[in-house]
Coordinates of C-alpha atoms and ligand atoms in Angstrom, one line a residue:
M111 CA -32.5 65.9 -96.7
Q112 CA -29.8 63.9 -94.8
Q113 CA -26.5 63.1 -96.3
L114 CA -25.3 59.5 -95.9
F115 CA -21.9 58.5 -94.7
G116 CA -20.0 55.2 -94.2
L117 CA -20.8 54.1 -97.7
N118 CA -19.1 51.1 -99.3
K119 CA -16.9 51.5 -102.3
R120 CA -19.6 50.5 -104.8
E121 CA -21.9 53.2 -103.4
V122 CA -19.0 55.7 -103.5
A123 CA -18.4 54.9 -107.2
E124 CA -22.1 55.4 -107.8
I125 CA -22.0 58.9 -106.2
L126 CA -19.0 59.8 -108.4
R127 CA -20.8 58.6 -111.5
R128 CA -23.9 60.6 -110.6
K129 CA -21.7 63.7 -110.2
D130 CA -20.2 63.1 -113.7
I131 CA -16.9 61.9 -112.5
N132 CA -15.2 58.8 -114.0
P133 CA -14.7 56.6 -110.9
T134 CA -11.1 55.5 -111.3
T135 CA -9.6 53.4 -108.5
Q136 CA -7.7 56.3 -107.0
R137 CA -10.7 58.6 -107.1
I138 CA -12.9 55.9 -105.4
E139 CA -10.2 55.5 -102.6
I140 CA -10.0 59.2 -102.0
A141 CA -13.8 59.7 -102.0
Y142 CA -14.2 56.5 -99.8
L143 CA -11.9 58.0 -97.2
L144 CA -13.6 61.4 -97.2
L145 CA -17.2 60.1 -97.1
Q146 CA -16.8 57.8 -94.1
R147 CA -18.1 60.5 -91.8
P148 CA -18.6 64.2 -91.6
Q149 CA -15.0 65.5 -91.3
H150 CA -12.7 68.3 -92.2
L151 CA -9.3 67.3 -93.5
S152 CA -6.4 69.2 -95.1
A153 CA -4.9 67.9 -98.3
E154 CA -1.8 66.8 -96.3
E155 CA -3.9 64.8 -93.9
I156 CA -5.7 63.1 -96.7
L157 CA -2.4 62.3 -98.4
Q158 CA -1.0 60.8 -95.1
K159 CA -4.1 58.7 -94.5
L160 CA -4.2 57.4 -98.0
N161 CA -0.5 56.5 -98.2
K162 CA -0.8 54.6 -94.9
E163 CA -3.6 52.3 -96.1
Y164 CA -3.1 52.1 -99.9
E165 CA -0.4 52.3 -102.5
Q166 CA 1.4 55.6 -102.9
V167 CA -0.8 58.3 -104.3
S168 CA 1.1 61.4 -105.6
Q169 CA 0.5 64.8 -104.1
A170 CA -0.5 66.1 -107.6
T171 CA -3.2 63.4 -107.9
I172 CA -4.6 64.3 -104.5
Y173 CA -4.7 68.0 -105.3
N174 CA -6.2 67.4 -108.7
T175 CA -8.8 65.0 -107.4
L176 CA -9.8 67.3 -104.5
R177 CA -10.2 70.2 -107.0
L178 CA -12.4 68.0 -109.2
F179 CA -14.5 66.8 -106.2
V180 CA -15.0 70.4 -105.0
D181 CA -16.0 71.6 -108.6
K182 CA -18.5 68.7 -108.9
G183 CA -20.0 69.1 -105.4
V184 CA -18.7 65.9 -103.9
I185 CA -17.1 67.8 -101.0
R186 CA -16.8 71.4 -100.0
E187 CA -13.7 73.5 -99.6
L188 CA -13.3 75.6 -96.4
V189 CA -10.8 78.3 -96.8
F190 CA -9.9 79.7 -93.3
S191 CA -6.8 81.4 -94.7
P192 CA -4.6 80.8 -97.7
D193 CA -2.5 78.3 -95.7
R194 CA -5.4 76.7 -93.9
I195 CA -7.7 75.0 -96.4
Y196 CA -9.8 72.1 -95.4
Y197 CA -12.1 69.7 -97.3
D198 CA -15.4 69.1 -95.7
S199 CA -17.2 65.8 -96.5
H200 CA -20.5 67.2 -95.2
I201 CA -22.0 69.1 -98.2
M202 CA -25.3 70.1 -96.7
P203 CA -25.2 73.8 -95.6
H204 CA -23.9 74.3 -92.0
H205 CA -21.8 76.6 -89.9
H206 CA -18.4 76.0 -88.3
F207 CA -16.9 76.6 -84.9
I208 CA -13.1 76.6 -84.7
D209 CA -11.5 76.0 -81.4
V210 CA -8.6 78.5 -81.4
E211 CA -6.6 76.3 -78.9
T212 CA -6.6 73.1 -80.8
G213 CA -7.6 74.2 -84.3
K214 CA -10.4 71.5 -84.2
I215 CA -13.4 72.4 -86.4
Y216 CA -16.9 71.6 -85.3
D217 CA -20.0 71.5 -87.4
I218 CA -22.8 73.8 -86.2
P219 CA -26.3 73.1 -87.5
L220 CA -27.7 75.8 -89.7
E221 CA -30.8 76.2 -87.5
S222 CA -28.8 76.9 -84.4
L223 CA -28.1 80.4 -85.7
P224 CA -31.4 81.9 -87.0
M225 CA -30.6 84.2 -89.9
K226 CA -33.8 85.1 -91.6
D227 CA -34.3 88.3 -93.4
I228 CA -30.6 88.8 -94.1
N229 CA -30.2 92.1 -95.7
I230 CA -27.0 92.8 -97.6
S231 CA -27.2 96.5 -98.1
G232 CA -25.4 98.1 -101.0
I233 CA -25.5 95.0 -103.2
D234 CA -28.5 94.1 -105.3
A235 CA -28.5 90.3 -104.9
E236 CA -30.4 87.3 -103.7
V237 CA -28.8 85.5 -100.8
L238 CA -28.6 81.7 -101.6
E239 CA -26.7 80.5 -98.6
V240 CA -25.0 81.8 -95.5
S241 CA -22.3 80.0 -93.7
M242 CA -20.5 81.3 -90.7
M243 CA -17.1 80.5 -89.2
I244 CA -17.1 81.2 -85.5
K245 CA -13.8 81.2 -83.6
G246 CA -13.8 80.5 -79.9
R247 CA -12.4 78.4 -77.1
L248 CA -14.0 75.4 -75.5
N249 CA -15.0 75.9 -71.8
Q250 CA -14.0 72.3 -71.0
P251 CA -11.2 71.1 -73.3
S252 CA -11.8 67.6 -74.3
Ligands
ZN93 ZN1 -18.3 71.1 -91.8

């Protein structure tokens, strides 16, 4: 299953409705910005981008909306550390590579790291999803 990006505002509103979210104007603007492409943005970056293009959106509104979107599965939250939280518009399972020089985050397809027969010893549980965060340095900085 592929996730679609670059949706128009009507399609974004439809996604919110399907996820049980009342599509208010501000929620549509925030989701529209996020769902343009697969991307990883911090709340501050989202706030900056929105306030450049639209009317002022308060920080509280952004945080509340991001929390709602994460809870309803519109976006995913990536917590690298308590002060480095990103919102990922790509909700299909995948891994991440973080360039330690620039902090840039790259998506790594799930199948590029074969991980069948994962055995978590000591815990009686069924593994539903595995996602890795790989830290490294690009050989040829772009
Ligand atoms: Zn990602």
